[in-house]
Short mmCIF file of C-alpha atoms in Angstrom, two decimals:
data_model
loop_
_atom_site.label_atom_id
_atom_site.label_comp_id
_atom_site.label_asym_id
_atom_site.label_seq_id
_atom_site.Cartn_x
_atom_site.Cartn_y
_atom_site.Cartn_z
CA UNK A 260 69.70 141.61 52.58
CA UNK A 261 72.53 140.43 51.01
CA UNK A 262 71.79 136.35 50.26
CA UNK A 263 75.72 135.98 49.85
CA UNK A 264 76.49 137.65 53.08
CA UNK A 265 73.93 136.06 55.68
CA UNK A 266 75.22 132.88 53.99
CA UNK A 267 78.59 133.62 54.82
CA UNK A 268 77.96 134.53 57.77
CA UNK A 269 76.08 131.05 58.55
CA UNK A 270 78.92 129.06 57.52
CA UNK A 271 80.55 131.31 59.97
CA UNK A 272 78.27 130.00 63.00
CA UNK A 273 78.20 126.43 61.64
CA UNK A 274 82.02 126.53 61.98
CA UNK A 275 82.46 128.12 65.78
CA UNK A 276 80.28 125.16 66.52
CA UNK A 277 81.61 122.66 64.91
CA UNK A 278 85.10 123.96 66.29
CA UNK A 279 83.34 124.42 69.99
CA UNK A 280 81.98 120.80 69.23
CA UNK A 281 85.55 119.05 67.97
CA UNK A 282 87.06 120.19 71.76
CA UNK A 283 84.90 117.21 73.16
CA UNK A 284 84.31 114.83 70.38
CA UNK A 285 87.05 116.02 68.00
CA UNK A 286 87.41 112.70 66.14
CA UNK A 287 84.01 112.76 65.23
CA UNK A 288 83.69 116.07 63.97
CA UNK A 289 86.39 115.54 61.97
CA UNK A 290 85.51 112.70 60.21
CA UNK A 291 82.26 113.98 59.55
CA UNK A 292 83.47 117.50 58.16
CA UNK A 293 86.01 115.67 56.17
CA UNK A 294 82.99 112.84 54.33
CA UNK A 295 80.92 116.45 53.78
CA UNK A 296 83.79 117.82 52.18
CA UNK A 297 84.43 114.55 49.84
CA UNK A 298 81.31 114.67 49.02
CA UNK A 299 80.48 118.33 48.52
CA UNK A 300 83.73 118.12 46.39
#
């Protein structure tokens, strides 16, 4: 398997549930995807 690919497609699953997450504790979520982006940056 492709390592790029199943990666891809695990930041794919990571973000439906983040996004199914955000719909009840959207505030949260989003400050939390925005210090892992800062920091990842």
């Amino acid at each position: 398997m492709d390592g790029i690919a199943d990666f891809i497609l695990f930041i794919h699953l990571i973000i439906a549930i983040f996004i199914s997450a955000g719909m009840v504790i959207f505030p949260i979520g989003g400050l939390l995807s925005w210090r892992w982006c800062k920091i990842s940056a």
